[in-house]
PDB file of C-alpha atoms in Angstrom:
ATOM      1  CA  MET W  14       0.010   0.208   0.333  1.00 89.00           C
ATOM      2  CA  TYR W  15       2.260   2.874   1.096  1.00 97.00           C
ATOM      3  CA  LYS W  16       6.163   2.614   0.290  1.00 98.00           C
ATOM      4  CA  ASN W  17       6.963   6.172   0.949  1.00 98.00           C
ATOM      5  CA  ILE W  18       5.713   7.937   4.215  1.00 98.00           C
ATOM      6  CA  LEU W  19       6.620  11.835   4.654  1.00 98.00           C
ATOM      7  CA  ILE W  20       6.259  12.955   8.167  1.00 98.00           C
ATOM      8  CA  GLY W  21       6.287  16.989   8.677  1.00 96.00           C
ATOM      9  CA  ILE W  22       8.255  17.831  11.588  1.00 96.00           C
ATOM     10  CA  ASP W  23       8.009  21.203  12.999  1.00 93.00           C
ATOM     11  CA  GLY W  24       9.191  20.846  16.455  1.00 90.00           C
ATOM     12  CA  SER W  25       5.145  21.240  17.719  1.00 90.00           C
ATOM     13  CA  LYS W  26       3.451  18.568  19.875  1.00 92.00           C
ATOM     14  CA  GLN W  27       1.502  17.548  16.841  1.00 91.00           C
ATOM     15  CA  ALA W  28       4.367  17.075  14.706  1.00 94.00           C
ATOM     16  CA  LYS W  29       5.638  14.474  17.572  1.00 96.00           C
ATOM     17  CA  GLN W  30       2.443  12.950  17.429  1.00 96.00           C
ATOM     18  CA  ALA W  31       2.219  12.913  13.925  1.00 97.00           C
ATOM     19  CA  PHE W  32       5.951  11.510  13.913  1.00 98.00           C
ATOM     20  CA  GLU W  33       4.780   8.721  16.167  1.00 98.00           C
ATOM     21  CA  VAL W  34       1.550   7.847  13.903  1.00 98.00           C
ATOM     22  CA  GLY W  35       3.771   7.821  10.568  1.00 98.00           C
ATOM     23  CA  CYS W  36       6.408   5.566  12.236  1.00 98.00           C
ATOM     24  CA  SER W  37       3.699   3.284  13.315  1.00 98.00           C
ATOM     25  CA  LEU W  38       2.469   3.118  10.060  1.00 98.00           C
ATOM     26  CA  ALA W  39       5.654   2.310   8.551  1.00 98.00           C
ATOM     27  CA  LYS W  40       6.430  -0.301  10.806  1.00 97.00           C
ATOM     28  CA  ALA W  41       3.812  -1.725   9.928  1.00 97.00           C
ATOM     29  CA  LEU W  42       3.914  -1.553   6.093  1.00 97.00           C
ATOM     30  CA  SER W  43       7.850  -2.049   5.745  1.00 97.00           C
ATOM     31  CA  ALA W  44       7.473   1.653   4.627  1.00 98.00           C
ATOM     32  CA  LYS W  45      10.589   3.812   4.181  1.00 98.00           C
ATOM     33  CA  VAL W  46      10.112   7.413   6.257  1.00 98.00           C
ATOM     34  CA  SER W  47      11.270  10.957   5.122  1.00 98.00           C
ATOM     35  CA  LEU W  48      11.335  13.317   7.886  1.00 98.00           C
ATOM     36  CA  LEU W  49      11.093  16.952   6.766  1.00 98.00           C
ATOM     37  CA  TRP W  50      11.480  20.241   8.276  1.00 96.00           C
ATOM     38  CA  VAL W  51      10.819  23.653   6.223  1.00 95.00           C
ATOM     39  CA  VAL W  52      11.886  26.635   7.120  1.00 92.00           C
ATOM     40  CA  ASN W  53       9.595  28.824   6.108  1.00 86.00           C
ATOM     41  CA  ARG W  54      10.940  31.530   3.350  1.00 81.00           C
ATOM     42  CA  ASP W  55       8.735  34.634   3.999  1.00 67.00           C
ATOM     43  CA  ARG W  56       8.785  37.094   1.184  1.00 64.00           C
ATOM     44  CA  SER W  57       7.144  39.749   3.288  1.00 56.00           C
ATOM     45  CA  MET W  58       9.496  39.475   6.179  1.00 56.00           C
ATOM     46  CA  ASP W  59      12.796  39.664   3.353  1.00 56.00           C
ATOM     47  CA  VAL W  60      11.221  43.006   2.795  1.00 51.00           C
ATOM     48  CA  SER W  61      10.058  44.630   5.486  1.00 54.00           C
ATOM     49  CA  PHE W  62      12.977  43.379   7.871  1.00 58.00           C
ATOM     50  CA  GLY W  63      15.718  42.814   5.468  1.00 63.00           C
ATOM     51  CA  VAL W  64      16.472  39.192   6.424  1.00 67.00           C
ATOM     52  CA  GLY W  65      18.076  37.527   3.957  1.00 75.00           C
ATOM     53  CA  ALA W  66      19.541  34.173   3.252  1.00 78.00           C
ATOM     54  CA  GLU W  67      21.904  33.855   6.276  1.00 85.00           C
ATOM     55  CA  PHE W  68      19.038  34.091   8.466  1.00 84.00           C
ATOM     56  CA  TYR W  69      17.204  31.561   7.028  1.00 85.00           C
ATOM     57  CA  GLN W  70      20.425  29.129   6.894  1.00 92.00           C
ATOM     58  CA  ASP W  71      20.800  29.901  10.691  1.00 92.00           C
ATOM     59  CA  VAL W  72      17.233  28.627  11.420  1.00 91.00           C
ATOM     60  CA  ALA W  73      17.758  25.461   9.039  1.00 94.00           C
ATOM     61  CA  ASP W  74      21.074  24.688  11.044  1.00 96.00           C
ATOM     62  CA  GLN W  75      19.049  24.688  14.277  1.00 96.00           C
ATOM     63  CA  ALA W  76      16.280  22.883  12.682  1.00 96.00           C
ATOM     64  CA  LYS W  77      18.920  19.923  11.591  1.00 97.00           C
ATOM     65  CA  GLU W  78      19.901  19.660  15.482  1.00 97.00           C
ATOM     66  CA  LYS W  79      16.165  19.535  16.046  1.00 97.00           C
ATOM     67  CA  ILE W  80      15.414  16.871  13.614  1.00 98.00           C
ATOM     68  CA  LYS W  81      17.962  14.347  14.617  1.00 98.00           C
ATOM     69  CA  PRO W  82      16.663  12.989  17.512  1.00 98.00           C
ATOM     70  CA  TYR W  83      13.179  12.221  15.330  1.00 98.00           C
ATOM     71  CA  GLN W  84      15.873  10.364  12.963  1.00 98.00           C
ATOM     72  CA  ASP W  85      17.501   8.475  15.904  1.00 98.00           C
ATOM     73  CA  ALA W  86      13.927   7.391  17.119  1.00 98.00           C
ATOM     74  CA  ALA W  87      13.124   6.064  13.765  1.00 98.00           C
ATOM     75  CA  LYS W  88      16.404   4.093  13.537  1.00 98.00           C
ATOM     76  CA  GLU W  89      16.023   2.411  16.850  1.00 98.00           C
ATOM     77  CA  LYS W  90      12.246   1.333  15.622  1.00 97.00           C
ATOM     78  CA  GLY W  91      13.913  -0.317  12.902  1.00 98.00           C
ATOM     79  CA  ILE W  92      12.660   2.138  10.093  1.00 98.00           C
ATOM     80  CA  GLU W  93      14.637   3.413   7.008  1.00 98.00           C
ATOM     81  CA  VAL W  94      14.493   6.739   7.187  1.00 98.00           C
ATOM     82  CA  LYS W  95      16.391   9.578   5.837  1.00 98.00           C
ATOM     83  CA  ALA W  96      15.716  13.550   7.458  1.00 98.00           C
ATOM     84  CA  GLU W  97      16.082  16.756   5.497  1.00 98.00           C
ATOM     85  CA  VAL W  98      15.743  20.096   6.252  1.00 97.00           C
ATOM     86  CA  LEU W  99      14.739  22.371   3.237  1.00 96.00           C
ATOM     87  CA  ILE W 100      14.049  26.480   3.480  1.00 93.00           C
ATOM     88  CA  GLY W 101      11.042  27.196   1.411  1.00 92.00           C
ATOM     89  CA  ASN W 102       7.378  27.412   0.802  1.00 90.00           C
ATOM     90  CA  VAL W 103       6.388  25.376   3.648  1.00 90.00           C
ATOM     91  CA  LYS W 104       2.575  24.765   1.677  1.00 91.00           C
ATOM     92  CA  GLU W 105       4.358  24.232  -1.721  1.00 94.00           C
ATOM     93  CA  VAL W 106       7.374  21.980  -0.449  1.00 95.00           C
ATOM     94  CA  LEU W 107       5.005  19.610   1.598  1.00 95.00           C
ATOM     95  CA  SER W 108       2.349  19.257  -0.889  1.00 96.00           C
ATOM     96  CA  ASP W 109       3.927  19.204  -4.211  1.00 96.00           C
ATOM     97  CA  THR W 110       7.877  19.629  -4.527  1.00 96.00           C
ATOM     98  CA  TYR W 111       8.991  16.956  -1.783  1.00 98.00           C
ATOM     99  CA  PRO W 112       6.354  14.081  -2.274  1.00 98.00           C
ATOM    100  CA  LYS W 113       7.155  14.494  -6.572  1.00 97.00           C
ATOM    101  CA  GLU W 114      10.771  14.248  -6.596  1.00 97.00           C
ATOM    102  CA  HIS W 115      10.843  11.493  -3.576  1.00 98.00           C
ATOM    103  CA  GLN W 116       7.695   9.173  -4.879  1.00 97.00           C
ATOM    104  CA  ILE W 117       5.932   9.774  -1.635  1.00 98.00           C
ATOM    105  CA  ASP W 118       2.461   7.903  -1.663  1.00 97.00           C
ATOM    106  CA  LEU W 119       1.268   9.633   2.247  1.00 98.00           C
ATOM    107  CA  ILE W 120       1.784  12.273   3.851  1.00 98.00           C
ATOM    108  CA  VAL W 121       1.624  12.491   7.915  1.00 98.00           C
ATOM    109  CA  ILE W 122       1.712  15.455   9.367  1.00 95.00           C
ATOM    110  CA  GLY W 123      -0.151  17.229  12.471  1.00 92.00           C
ATOM    111  CA  GLN W 124      -3.377  19.105  12.381  1.00 88.00           C
ATOM    112  CA  THR W 125      -1.546  22.564  13.404  1.00 69.00           C
ATOM    113  CA  GLY W 126       1.872  23.448  13.885  1.00 55.00           C
ATOM    114  CA  MET W 127       4.003  26.137  15.576  1.00 50.00           C
ATOM    115  CA  ASN W 128       2.579  29.341  14.488  1.00 49.00           C
ATOM    116  CA  SER W 129      -0.136  30.129  16.717  1.00 46.00           C
ATOM    117  CA  ILE W 130      -1.621  32.941  14.823  1.00 42.00           C
ATOM    118  CA  GLU W 131      -2.395  29.801  12.304  1.00 42.00           C
ATOM    119  CA  LYS W 132      -4.082  27.288  15.419  1.00 43.00           C
ATOM    120  CA  VAL W 133      -7.798  27.614  14.151  1.00 43.00           C
ATOM    121  CA  VAL W 134      -9.335  24.860  13.355  1.00 41.00           C
ATOM    122  CA  VAL W 135      -7.249  23.534  11.184  1.00 44.00           C
ATOM    123  CA  GLY W 136      -3.486  24.989  10.534  1.00 55.00           C
ATOM    124  CA  SER W 137      -3.365  27.290   7.157  1.00 77.00           C
ATOM    125  CA  HIS W 138      -0.395  25.089   6.071  1.00 84.00           C
ATOM    126  CA  THR W 139      -2.250  21.515   6.708  1.00 89.00           C
ATOM    127  CA  SER W 140      -5.305  22.330   4.992  1.00 89.00           C
ATOM    128  CA  TYR W 141      -3.247  23.450   1.688  1.00 92.00           C
ATOM    129  CA  VAL W 142      -1.641  20.387   1.976  1.00 94.00           C
ATOM    130  CA  VAL W 143      -4.817  18.625   2.278  1.00 93.00           C
ATOM    131  CA  ARG W 144      -6.318  20.488  -0.526  1.00 94.00           C
ATOM    132  CA  ASN W 145      -3.410  20.362  -3.042  1.00 95.00           C
ATOM    133  CA  SER W 146      -1.498  16.908  -2.578  1.00 96.00           C
ATOM    134  CA  ALA W 147      -1.490  14.808  -5.354  1.00 92.00           C
ATOM    135  CA  CYS W 148      -0.735  11.883  -2.628  1.00 97.00           C
ATOM    136  CA  ASP W 149      -2.740  10.860   0.330  1.00 97.00           C
ATOM    137  CA  VAL W 150      -2.934  12.720   3.788  1.00 97.00           C
ATOM    138  CA  LEU W 151      -3.122  11.765   7.089  1.00 97.00           C
ATOM    139  CA  VAL W 152      -3.855  14.725   9.426  1.00 95.00           C
ATOM    140  CA  VAL W 153      -2.896  13.442  12.920  1.00 94.00           C
ATOM    141  CA  LYS W 154      -4.377  15.776  15.986  1.00 87.00           C
TER     142      LYS W 154
END
C-alpha cells in the first residue's frame, strides 16, 4: 500500500504525534520514512525586515539539530529513515515539490503547527496540503 511516507516535523506537539503515528504505519507496512522540516521563507520578512539567506540558513542549521532525535528514534524502531531540512514555502514543499521528487505516497502531518496565529480549526499549512497534495494525507490531532 504505502511505500514512502513523508512526516512533516516542525518542533510542535502535533508534529511529534504525527511522527509517532507515521512511524507506527511505516513499521506495520515496511515503508520508508522521510522526515522533513521546512524553514518557511517569508518574502514579506525579506522586504519588511531585510532578512536574507543568512538568516534562513541559521534557522535551518538549528532545525537540523532538532530533527536528528526524530531520525535516531525512527532508526531505533527499525525504520529506514532519512531526515532533511529545506528552506522554502512550507505549503508548496510539503504538498507538491518534495512528494513528487521522492515518490511519496502518504504525507503524515499534525493538525496545527508552531504558528499560533494559524491555530484555528486546522492550521493553514495543513489545510493547504490536504487540498493540494496529489497523494494521500493523514492529519494527526
